[in-house]
PDB file of C-alpha atoms in Angstrom:
ATOM      1  CA  ALA A   1       0.574   0.204  -0.342  1.00  0.00           C
ATOM      2  CA  ALA A   2       2.561   2.629   0.964  1.00  0.00           C
ATOM      3  CA  ILE A   3       4.730   2.107  -2.800  1.00  0.00           C
ATOM      4  CA  LEU A   4       1.345   2.211  -4.805  1.00  0.00           C
ATOM      5  CA  ALA A   5       0.333   5.471  -2.303  1.00  0.00           C
ATOM      6  CA  TRP A   6       3.656   6.885  -2.966  1.00  0.00           C
ATOM      7  CA  PHE A   7       3.911   5.847  -6.873  1.00  0.00           C
ATOM      8  CA  PRO A   8       0.083   6.440  -7.278  1.00  0.00           C
ATOM      9  CA  PHE A   9       0.214   6.639 -11.688  1.00  0.00           C
ATOM     10  CA  PHE A  10       2.395   3.327 -11.219  1.00  0.00           C
ATOM     11  CA  GLY A  11      -0.773   2.013  -8.828  1.00  0.00           C
ATOM     12  CA  LEU A  12      -2.659   3.115 -11.018  1.00  0.00           C
ATOM     13  CA  MET A  13      -2.194   1.477 -14.123  1.00  0.00           C
ATOM     14  CA  LEU A  14      -1.552  -1.803 -12.409  1.00  0.00           C
ATOM     15  CA  ALA A  15      -4.960  -1.288 -11.497  1.00  0.00           C
ATOM     16  CA  VAL A  16      -5.319  -1.569 -14.580  1.00  0.00           C
ATOM     17  CA  ALA A  17      -3.423  -4.466 -15.994  1.00  0.00           C
ATOM     18  CA  THR A  18      -5.299  -6.585 -12.689  1.00  0.00           C
ATOM     19  CA  VAL A  19      -9.037  -5.420 -14.044  1.00  0.00           C
ATOM     20  CA  PHE A  20      -9.484  -8.719 -15.922  1.00  0.00           C
ATOM     21  CA  VAL A  21      -7.044 -11.629 -13.513  1.00  0.00           C
ATOM     22  CA  GLY A  22     -10.595 -12.679 -12.134  1.00  0.00           C
ATOM     23  CA  THR A  23      -8.806 -15.081  -9.666  1.00  0.00           C
ATOM     24  CA  PRO A  24      -7.592 -15.501  -6.184  1.00  0.00           C
ATOM     25  CA  SER A  25     -10.316 -13.486  -4.906  1.00  0.00           C
ATOM     26  CA  LEU A  26     -11.888 -12.861  -1.181  1.00  0.00           C
ATOM     27  CA  LYS A  27     -14.922 -15.071  -1.597  1.00  0.00           C
ATOM     28  CA  ILE A  28     -17.988 -14.045   0.787  1.00  0.00           C
ATOM     29  CA  SER A  29     -21.098 -15.814   1.145  1.00  0.00           C
ATOM     30  CA  HIS A  30     -24.268 -15.113   2.497  1.00  0.00           C
ATOM     31  CA  VAL A  31     -26.322 -17.827   1.589  1.00  0.00           C
ATOM     32  CA  PRO A  32     -26.375 -21.414  -0.351  1.00  0.00           C
ATOM     33  CA  GLY A  33     -25.932 -19.816  -4.389  1.00  0.00           C
ATOM     34  CA  VAL A  34     -25.580 -16.755  -3.160  1.00  0.00           C
ATOM     35  CA  VAL A  35     -21.953 -15.448  -3.504  1.00  0.00           C
ATOM     36  CA  THR A  36     -19.354 -12.282  -3.502  1.00  0.00           C
ATOM     37  CA  HIS A  37     -16.194 -11.918  -5.180  1.00  0.00           C
ATOM     38  CA  LEU A  38     -13.945  -8.956  -3.781  1.00  0.00           C
ATOM     39  CA  PHE A  39     -11.248  -9.129  -6.458  1.00  0.00           C
ATOM     40  CA  PRO A  40      -7.268  -7.839  -6.522  1.00  0.00           C
ATOM     41  CA  ALA A  41      -8.029  -5.250  -8.571  1.00  0.00           C
ATOM     42  CA  MET A  42     -10.812  -3.406  -6.073  1.00  0.00           C
ATOM     43  CA  PHE A  43      -7.783  -3.713  -2.868  1.00  0.00           C
ATOM     44  CA  LEU A  44      -5.442  -1.680  -5.124  1.00  0.00           C
ATOM     45  CA  LEU A  45      -7.754   1.215  -5.664  1.00  0.00           C
ATOM     46  CA  PRO A  46      -7.884   3.135  -2.228  1.00  0.00           C
ATOM     47  CA  PRO A  47      -3.876   3.645  -1.369  1.00  0.00           C
ATOM     48  CA  VAL A  48      -3.229   5.312  -5.423  1.00  0.00           C
ATOM     49  CA  PHE A  49      -6.373   7.456  -4.687  1.00  0.00           C
ATOM     50  CA  PHE A  50      -4.152   8.422  -1.103  1.00  0.00           C
ATOM     51  CA  GLY A  51      -1.535   8.836  -2.969  1.00  0.00           C
ATOM     52  CA  PHE A  52      -2.694  10.952  -5.493  1.00  0.00           C
ATOM     53  CA  LEU A  53      -4.201  13.002  -3.612  1.00  0.00           C
ATOM     54  CA  ILE A  54      -0.865  13.117  -0.762  1.00  0.00           C
ATOM     55  CA  HIS A  55       0.625  14.189  -3.988  1.00  0.00           C
ATOM     56  CA  GLY A  56      -1.465  17.235  -5.505  1.00  0.00           C
ATOM     57  CA  ALA A  57      -2.178  18.438  -1.891  1.00  0.00           C
ATOM     58  CA  THR A  58       1.514  18.820  -1.560  1.00  0.00           C
ATOM     59  CA  ALA A  59       2.357  20.349  -4.869  1.00  0.00           C
ATOM     60  CA  GLY A  60      -0.254  22.674  -4.151  1.00  0.00           C
ATOM     61  CA  ARG A  61      -2.894  21.746  -7.127  1.00  0.00           C
ATOM     62  CA  THR A  62      -5.988  19.122  -7.502  1.00  0.00           C
ATOM     63  CA  ALA A  63      -6.534  16.308  -9.892  1.00  0.00           C
ATOM     64  CA  ARG A  64      -6.919  17.861 -13.037  1.00  0.00           C
ATOM     65  CA  PRO A  65     -10.757  16.832 -14.361  1.00  0.00           C
ATOM     66  CA  PRO A  66     -10.922  15.969 -17.789  1.00  0.00           C
ATOM     67  CA  SER A  67     -11.081  18.431 -19.904  1.00  0.00           C
ATOM     68  CA  SER A  68     -14.388  16.935 -21.615  1.00  0.00           C
ATOM     69  CA  VAL A  69     -16.843  14.494 -21.142  1.00  0.00           C
ATOM     70  CA  THR A  70     -16.088  11.211 -23.116  1.00  0.00           C
ATOM     71  CA  PRO A  71     -18.260   9.492 -25.539  1.00  0.00           C
ATOM     72  CA  LEU A  72     -17.559   6.563 -22.754  1.00  0.00           C
ATOM     73  CA  ALA A  73     -20.204   8.436 -20.621  1.00  0.00           C
ATOM     74  CA  PRO A  74     -23.466   7.982 -21.180  1.00  0.00           C
ATOM     75  CA  PHE A  75     -22.199   4.400 -21.795  1.00  0.00           C
ATOM     76  CA  VAL A  76     -20.448   4.120 -17.805  1.00  0.00           C
ATOM     77  CA  ALA A  77     -24.634   5.857 -16.695  1.00  0.00           C
ATOM     78  CA  ALA A  78     -26.295   3.441 -17.868  1.00  0.00           C
ATOM     79  CA  ILE A  79     -24.459   0.896 -16.511  1.00  0.00           C
ATOM     80  CA  VAL A  80     -25.412   2.284 -12.776  1.00  0.00           C
ATOM     81  CA  VAL A  81     -27.998   3.403 -13.320  1.00  0.00           C
ATOM     82  CA  LEU A  82     -29.246  -0.737 -14.743  1.00  0.00           C
ATOM     83  CA  HIS A  83     -27.226  -2.298 -11.831  1.00  0.00           C
ATOM     84  CA  VAL A  84     -29.097   0.405  -8.929  1.00  0.00           C
ATOM     85  CA  LEU A  85     -32.100  -1.471 -10.883  1.00  0.00           C
ATOM     86  CA  GLY A  86     -31.568  -4.827 -10.898  1.00  0.00           C
ATOM     87  CA  LEU A  87     -30.737  -4.134  -6.582  1.00  0.00           C
ATOM     88  CA  ALA A  88     -34.612  -4.293  -6.625  1.00  0.00           C
ATOM     89  CA  TRP A  89     -34.496  -7.411  -6.563  1.00  0.00           C
ATOM     90  CA  ALA A  90     -31.187  -8.445  -5.336  1.00  0.00           C
ATOM     91  CA  PRO A  91     -31.352 -11.849  -3.406  1.00  0.00           C
ATOM     92  CA  HIS A  92     -29.256 -11.295  -0.452  1.00  0.00           C
ATOM     93  CA  THR A  93     -28.724  -7.350   0.709  1.00  0.00           C
ATOM     94  CA  ILE A  94     -25.141  -7.539   1.263  1.00  0.00           C
ATOM     95  CA  PHE A  95     -24.773  -9.461  -1.686  1.00  0.00           C
ATOM     96  CA  ALA A  96     -26.438  -5.916  -3.399  1.00  0.00           C
ATOM     97  CA  VAL A  97     -24.306  -3.861  -1.324  1.00  0.00           C
ATOM     98  CA  GLY A  98     -20.770  -6.009  -3.011  1.00  0.00           C
ATOM     99  CA  GLN A  99     -22.483  -5.369  -6.272  1.00  0.00           C
ATOM    100  CA  LEU A 100     -22.949  -2.059  -5.374  1.00  0.00           C
ATOM    101  CA  ALA A 101     -18.171  -2.196  -4.463  1.00  0.00           C
ATOM    102  CA  THR A 102     -18.035  -3.431  -7.656  1.00  0.00           C
ATOM    103  CA  LEU A 103     -20.050  -0.499  -9.845  1.00  0.00           C
ATOM    104  CA  SER A 104     -18.478   1.645  -7.277  1.00  0.00           C
ATOM    105  CA  PHE A 105     -14.772  -0.022  -8.190  1.00  0.00           C
ATOM    106  CA  ASP A 106     -15.659  -0.101 -11.924  1.00  0.00           C
ATOM    107  CA  VAL A 107     -16.120   3.897 -12.951  1.00  0.00           C
ATOM    108  CA  LEU A 108     -13.925   5.182 -10.352  1.00  0.00           C
ATOM    109  CA  LEU A 109     -10.807   3.001 -12.565  1.00  0.00           C
ATOM    110  CA  PHE A 110     -12.760   4.264 -15.851  1.00  0.00           C
ATOM    111  CA  PHE A 111     -12.490   8.400 -14.536  1.00  0.00           C
ATOM    112  CA  ALA A 112      -8.533   8.403 -12.960  1.00  0.00           C
ATOM    113  CA  LEU A 113      -8.019   7.387 -15.777  1.00  0.00           C
ATOM    114  CA  MET A 114      -9.407   9.643 -17.544  1.00  0.00           C
ATOM    115  CA  ALA A 115      -8.448  12.077 -15.190  1.00  0.00           C
ATOM    116  CA  VAL A 116      -4.948  11.192 -15.421  1.00  0.00           C
ATOM    117  CA  VAL A 117      -3.812   9.484 -18.537  1.00  0.00           C
ATOM    118  CA  SER A 118      -3.688  13.865 -20.120  1.00  0.00           C
ATOM    119  CA  SER A 119      -0.727  13.109 -22.085  1.00  0.00           C
ATOM    120  CA  VAL A 120       0.733  10.600 -25.325  1.00  0.00           C
ATOM    121  CA  GLN A 121       3.208   9.113 -23.170  1.00  0.00           C
ATOM    122  CA  ARG A 122       0.900   8.319 -20.901  1.00  0.00           C
ATOM    123  CA  LEU A 123      -1.482   7.069 -23.125  1.00  0.00           C
ATOM    124  CA  ARG A 124       1.388   5.178 -24.258  1.00  0.00           C
ATOM    125  CA  THR A 125       2.177   3.534 -21.321  1.00  0.00           C
ATOM    126  CA  LEU A 126      -1.505   2.930 -20.651  1.00  0.00           C
ATOM    127  CA  VAL A 127      -1.485   0.721 -23.727  1.00  0.00           C
ATOM    128  CA  TRP A 128       1.867  -1.209 -23.266  1.00  0.00           C
ATOM    129  CA  SER A 129      -0.501  -2.420 -19.161  1.00  0.00           C
ATOM    130  CA  ILE A 130      -3.074  -3.433 -21.049  1.00  0.00           C
ATOM    131  CA  VAL A 131      -0.655  -5.437 -23.567  1.00  0.00           C
ATOM    132  CA  LEU A 132       0.813  -7.191 -21.109  1.00  0.00           C
ATOM    133  CA  SER A 133      -1.364  -8.546 -18.893  1.00  0.00           C
ATOM    134  CA  ALA A 134      -3.327  -9.509 -22.262  1.00  0.00           C
ATOM    135  CA  LEU A 135      -0.077 -12.070 -22.101  1.00  0.00           C
ATOM    136  CA  VAL A 136      -0.155 -12.753 -18.454  1.00  0.00           C
ATOM    137  CA  VAL A 137      -4.148 -13.724 -20.026  1.00  0.00           C
ATOM    138  CA  CYS A 138      -2.055 -15.847 -22.046  1.00  0.00           C
ATOM    139  CA  ALA A 139      -0.126 -17.830 -21.071  1.00  0.00           C
ATOM    140  CA  ALA A 140      -2.464 -18.119 -18.058  1.00  0.00           C
ATOM    141  CA  MET A 141      -5.173 -19.577 -20.924  1.00  0.00           C
ATOM    142  CA  PHE A 142      -2.254 -22.375 -21.660  1.00  0.00           C
ATOM    143  CA  CYS A 143      -1.773 -23.556 -18.702  1.00  0.00           C
ATOM    144  CA  GLY A 144      -5.322 -23.975 -18.380  1.00  0.00           C
ATOM    145  CA  ALA A 145      -4.977 -25.455 -21.367  1.00  0.00           C
ATOM    146  CA  TRP A 146      -3.379 -28.583 -19.060  1.00  0.00           C
ATOM    147  CA  TYR A 147      -3.650 -28.019 -15.786  1.00  0.00           C
ATOM    148  CA  GLY A 148      -6.745 -27.646 -13.128  1.00  0.00           C
ATOM    149  CA  TRP A 149      -5.872 -25.694  -9.836  1.00  0.00           C
ATOM    150  CA  ALA A 150      -8.076 -24.834  -7.264  1.00  0.00           C
ATOM    151  CA  GLY A 151      -8.148 -24.187  -3.595  1.00  0.00           C
ATOM    152  CA  THR A 152      -9.225 -22.146  -0.944  1.00  0.00           C
ATOM    153  CA  ILE A 153      -7.264 -20.922   2.774  1.00  0.00           C
ATOM    154  CA  HIS A 154     -10.969 -20.567   5.086  1.00  0.00           C
ATOM    155  CA  LEU A 155     -10.881 -17.227   6.572  1.00  0.00           C
ATOM    156  CA  ALA A 156     -14.415 -16.957   8.666  1.00  0.00           C
ATOM    157  CA  ARG A 157     -17.147 -18.409   8.974  1.00  0.00           C
ATOM    158  CA  GLY A 158     -18.131 -18.406   5.342  1.00  0.00           C
ATOM    159  CA  VAL A 159     -15.415 -15.302   3.486  1.00  0.00           C
ATOM    160  CA  GLU A 160     -12.347 -17.465   2.497  1.00  0.00           C
ATOM    161  CA  LEU A 161      -9.583 -16.836  -0.157  1.00  0.00           C
ATOM    162  CA  ASN A 162     -10.665 -18.432  -3.893  1.00  0.00           C
ATOM    163  CA  PHE A 163      -8.322 -19.138  -6.318  1.00  0.00           C
ATOM    164  CA  GLU A 164      -8.937 -20.896  -9.070  1.00  0.00           C
ATOM    165  CA  LEU A 165      -7.933 -21.388 -13.447  1.00  0.00           C
ATOM    166  CA  PHE A 166     -10.803 -21.625 -15.473  1.00  0.00           C
ATOM    167  CA  SER A 167      -9.385 -24.695 -17.199  1.00  0.00           C
ATOM    168  CA  GLU A 168     -10.504 -27.351 -19.611  1.00  0.00           C
ATOM    169  CA  GLU A 169     -10.300 -29.448 -17.213  1.00  0.00           C
ATOM    170  CA  ARG A 170     -12.735 -28.526 -14.750  1.00  0.00           C
ATOM    171  CA  TRP A 171     -15.179 -26.167 -17.256  1.00  0.00           C
ATOM    172  CA  GLY A 172     -14.849 -27.118 -20.777  1.00  0.00           C
ATOM    173  CA  ARG A 173     -13.885 -24.404 -21.848  1.00  0.00           C
ATOM    174  CA  ILE A 174     -10.463 -22.185 -21.011  1.00  0.00           C
ATOM    175  CA  GLY A 175     -10.015 -18.372 -19.662  1.00  0.00           C
ATOM    176  CA  GLY A 176      -7.079 -19.289 -17.520  1.00  0.00           C
ATOM    177  CA  LEU A 177      -7.006 -16.660 -14.514  1.00  0.00           C
ATOM    178  CA  CYS A 178     -10.431 -15.222 -15.811  1.00  0.00           C
ATOM    179  CA  SER A 179     -13.564 -16.745 -17.154  1.00  0.00           C
ATOM    180  CA  ALA A 180     -13.416 -18.247 -21.775  1.00  0.00           C
ATOM    181  CA  ASN A 181     -16.009 -14.642 -22.352  1.00  0.00           C
ATOM    182  CA  GLN A 182     -13.778 -12.740 -19.978  1.00  0.00           C
ATOM    183  CA  ALA A 183     -10.964 -13.871 -21.849  1.00  0.00           C
ATOM    184  CA  GLY A 184     -11.475 -13.545 -25.399  1.00  0.00           C
ATOM    185  CA  GLY A 185     -13.835  -9.664 -24.547  1.00  0.00           C
ATOM    186  CA  PHE A 186     -10.591  -8.589 -22.672  1.00  0.00           C
ATOM    187  CA  LEU A 187      -7.962 -10.679 -25.378  1.00  0.00           C
ATOM    188  CA  VAL A 188     -10.441  -8.976 -28.713  1.00  0.00           C
ATOM    189  CA  MET A 189      -9.916  -5.147 -27.352  1.00  0.00           C
ATOM    190  CA  THR A 190      -6.635  -6.116 -26.477  1.00  0.00           C
ATOM    191  CA  VAL A 191      -5.623  -7.256 -30.455  1.00  0.00           C
ATOM    192  CA  PHE A 192      -6.329  -3.476 -31.665  1.00  0.00           C
ATOM    193  CA  LEU A 193      -4.867  -0.917 -29.617  1.00  0.00           C
ATOM    194  CA  THR A 194      -1.682  -4.273 -30.828  1.00  0.00           C
ATOM    195  CA  MET A 195      -2.191  -2.819 -33.714  1.00  0.00           C
ATOM    196  CA  GLY A 196      -2.828   0.972 -33.446  1.00  0.00           C
ATOM    197  CA  LEU A 197       0.971   0.861 -30.725  1.00  0.00           C
ATOM    198  CA  SER A 198       2.581  -1.142 -33.410  1.00  0.00           C
ATOM    199  CA  ARG A 199       2.013   2.266 -35.278  1.00  0.00           C
ATOM    200  CA  LEU A 200       4.546   4.126 -33.204  1.00  0.00           C
ATOM    201  CA  TYR A 201       7.491   2.210 -33.963  1.00  0.00           C
ATOM    202  CA  ARG A 202       9.652   1.070 -37.249  1.00  0.00           C
ATOM    203  CA  ARG A 203      11.266  -2.516 -38.517  1.00  0.00           C
ATOM    204  CA  TRP A 204      11.915  -5.361 -35.927  1.00  0.00           C
ATOM    205  CA  GLN A 205       8.959  -3.831 -32.944  1.00  0.00           C
ATOM    206  CA  ARG A 206       6.148  -3.100 -34.942  1.00  0.00           C
ATOM    207  CA  ALA A 207       6.627  -6.205 -36.592  1.00  0.00           C
ATOM    208  CA  GLY A 208       6.889  -7.794 -32.820  1.00  0.00           C
ATOM    209  CA  LEU A 209       3.685  -6.734 -32.106  1.00  0.00           C
ATOM    210  CA  VAL A 210       1.957  -7.277 -35.366  1.00  0.00           C
ATOM    211  CA  PHE A 211       3.017 -10.884 -33.246  1.00  0.00           C
ATOM    212  CA  LEU A 212       1.665 -10.084 -30.645  1.00  0.00           C
ATOM    213  CA  ALA A 213      -2.399  -9.088 -32.269  1.00  0.00           C
ATOM    214  CA  MET A 214      -1.962 -12.708 -33.843  1.00  0.00           C
ATOM    215  CA  LEU A 215      -1.593 -14.183 -31.189  1.00  0.00           C
ATOM    216  CA  PHE A 216      -3.617 -12.136 -28.985  1.00  0.00           C
ATOM    217  CA  LEU A 217      -6.645 -12.880 -32.322  1.00  0.00           C
ATOM    218  CA  THR A 218      -5.147 -16.542 -31.961  1.00  0.00           C
ATOM    219  CA  PHE A 219      -6.377 -17.605 -28.173  1.00  0.00           C
ATOM    220  CA  VAL A 220      -9.920 -15.258 -28.103  1.00  0.00           C
ATOM    221  CA  VAL A 221     -10.821 -18.191 -30.610  1.00  0.00           C
ATOM    222  CA  VAL A 222      -9.262 -20.805 -27.968  1.00  0.00           C
ATOM    223  CA  SER A 223     -11.471 -19.135 -25.486  1.00  0.00           C
ATOM    224  CA  SER A 224     -14.066 -21.236 -27.790  1.00  0.00           C
ATOM    225  CA  SER A 225     -16.091 -18.252 -26.121  1.00  0.00           C
ATOM    226  CA  ARG A 226     -18.311 -17.735 -29.189  1.00  0.00           C
ATOM    227  CA  GLY A 227     -19.596 -14.003 -28.283  1.00  0.00           C
ATOM    228  CA  ALA A 228     -15.987 -12.326 -28.690  1.00  0.00           C
ATOM    229  CA  ILE A 229     -15.495 -14.089 -32.185  1.00  0.00           C
ATOM    230  CA  LEU A 230     -18.848 -12.903 -33.348  1.00  0.00           C
ATOM    231  CA  GLY A 231     -17.613  -9.411 -31.508  1.00  0.00           C
ATOM    232  CA  PHE A 232     -14.215  -9.145 -32.823  1.00  0.00           C
ATOM    233  CA  CYS A 233     -15.787  -9.553 -36.886  1.00  0.00           C
ATOM    234  CA  GLY A 234     -18.211  -6.935 -36.267  1.00  0.00           C
ATOM    235  CA  ALA A 235     -15.429  -4.793 -34.343  1.00  0.00           C
ATOM    236  CA  ALA A 236     -13.576  -4.675 -37.374  1.00  0.00           C
ATOM    237  CA  GLY A 237     -16.275  -4.664 -39.708  1.00  0.00           C
ATOM    238  CA  ALA A 238     -16.773  -1.337 -38.297  1.00  0.00           C
ATOM    239  CA  PHE A 239     -13.584  -0.275 -38.197  1.00  0.00           C
ATOM    240  CA  LEU A 240     -13.300  -0.966 -41.924  1.00  0.00           C
ATOM    241  CA  LEU A 241     -16.175   1.062 -42.092  1.00  0.00           C
ATOM    242  CA  LEU A 242     -15.303   4.313 -39.856  1.00  0.00           C
ATOM    243  CA  HIS A 243     -11.237   4.281 -41.478  1.00  0.00           C
ATOM    244  CA  PRO A 244     -11.886   4.274 -45.109  1.00  0.00           C
ATOM    245  CA  ALA A 245      -7.235   4.336 -44.912  1.00  0.00           C
ATOM    246  CA  SER A 246      -7.330   0.637 -43.402  1.00  0.00           C
ATOM    247  CA  ARG A 247     -10.421  -1.006 -45.350  1.00  0.00           C
ATOM    248  CA  ARG A 248      -8.550   0.442 -48.636  1.00  0.00           C
ATOM    249  CA  ARG A 249      -4.718  -1.371 -47.854  1.00  0.00           C
ATOM    250  CA  ILE A 250      -6.709  -4.628 -46.152  1.00  0.00           C
ATOM    251  CA  LEU A 251      -8.835  -5.116 -48.768  1.00  0.00           C
ATOM    252  CA  SER A 252      -6.358  -5.159 -51.113  1.00  0.00           C
ATOM    253  CA  ARG A 253      -4.341  -7.928 -49.392  1.00  0.00           C
ATOM    254  CA  THR A 254      -7.425  -9.785 -48.775  1.00  0.00           C
ATOM    255  CA  THR A 255      -5.894 -13.323 -49.521  1.00  0.00           C
ATOM    256  CA  LEU A 256      -3.098 -12.322 -46.788  1.00  0.00           C
ATOM    257  CA  LEU A 257      -5.428 -12.010 -44.117  1.00  0.00           C
ATOM    258  CA  VAL A 258      -7.439 -14.862 -45.456  1.00  0.00           C
ATOM    259  CA  LEU A 259      -4.396 -17.172 -44.677  1.00  0.00           C
ATOM    260  CA  VAL A 260      -3.917 -14.884 -41.582  1.00  0.00           C
ATOM    261  CA  LEU A 261      -7.584 -15.923 -39.986  1.00  0.00           C
ATOM    262  CA  ALA A 262      -7.180 -19.289 -41.519  1.00  0.00           C
ATOM    263  CA  GLY A 263      -3.536 -20.238 -40.256  1.00  0.00           C
ATOM    264  CA  ALA A 264      -4.986 -19.001 -36.115  1.00  0.00           C
ATOM    265  CA  ILE A 265      -8.303 -21.139 -36.040  1.00  0.00           C
ATOM    266  CA  LEU A 266      -6.731 -23.761 -37.401  1.00  0.00           C
ATOM    267  CA  ALA A 267      -3.561 -23.097 -34.241  1.00  0.00           C
ATOM    268  CA  GLY A 268      -6.858 -22.678 -32.521  1.00  0.00           C
TER     269      GLY A 268
END
């Protein structure tokens, strides 16, 4: 906590990198079948915010808010409204509180990133954090193809530290440190971020990032998440429609694109 408070930007990037680490978690059982999970990244944010407050106070300035409302703000607001409406039929009061805690973390993380990532260099650092997180997810998915780890440490009645690898052996599909759908969806996003990051480099660095993007796409197929695969197709189609320069370039290499996709599916 002290390290995160002393280096709050590093702590914020660490929180981003561990958002999709779905295990281990603090598992709280309320009644049979009603469970709240609190995840590692949620425990990183309080000292990070404390660090930003201390740095702002010692520097004699406060954190600068975003210069304008992000286009994603309405979607965030819709998620908040749906969560609050969902509390009306929550099966348990403490379960509802846990859901609000999870929602609060998501919203706070979103707006913290909007306020703190205020330069191109910090944006690049954010993208690299996500790319490194995706590598961890892929490594865990590889382990999930071979092993089915699980374990718990009981802390109190109904409270335990829980670890479970989302493996093919235990779940029928491979997710690794999170479920197959979460892993697949996260990797779809990272494919596009990695391709965009590759535009900032030249030669072997660009080739390496393009290779990483193809690796992430392969693991999307490995996850067997139909939603993630369809999401990738839809996102790729939308990108081609909205970015004419890429459309001309990619469609002129359609044969190569088909071969790469076929290779990714076969590898998966």
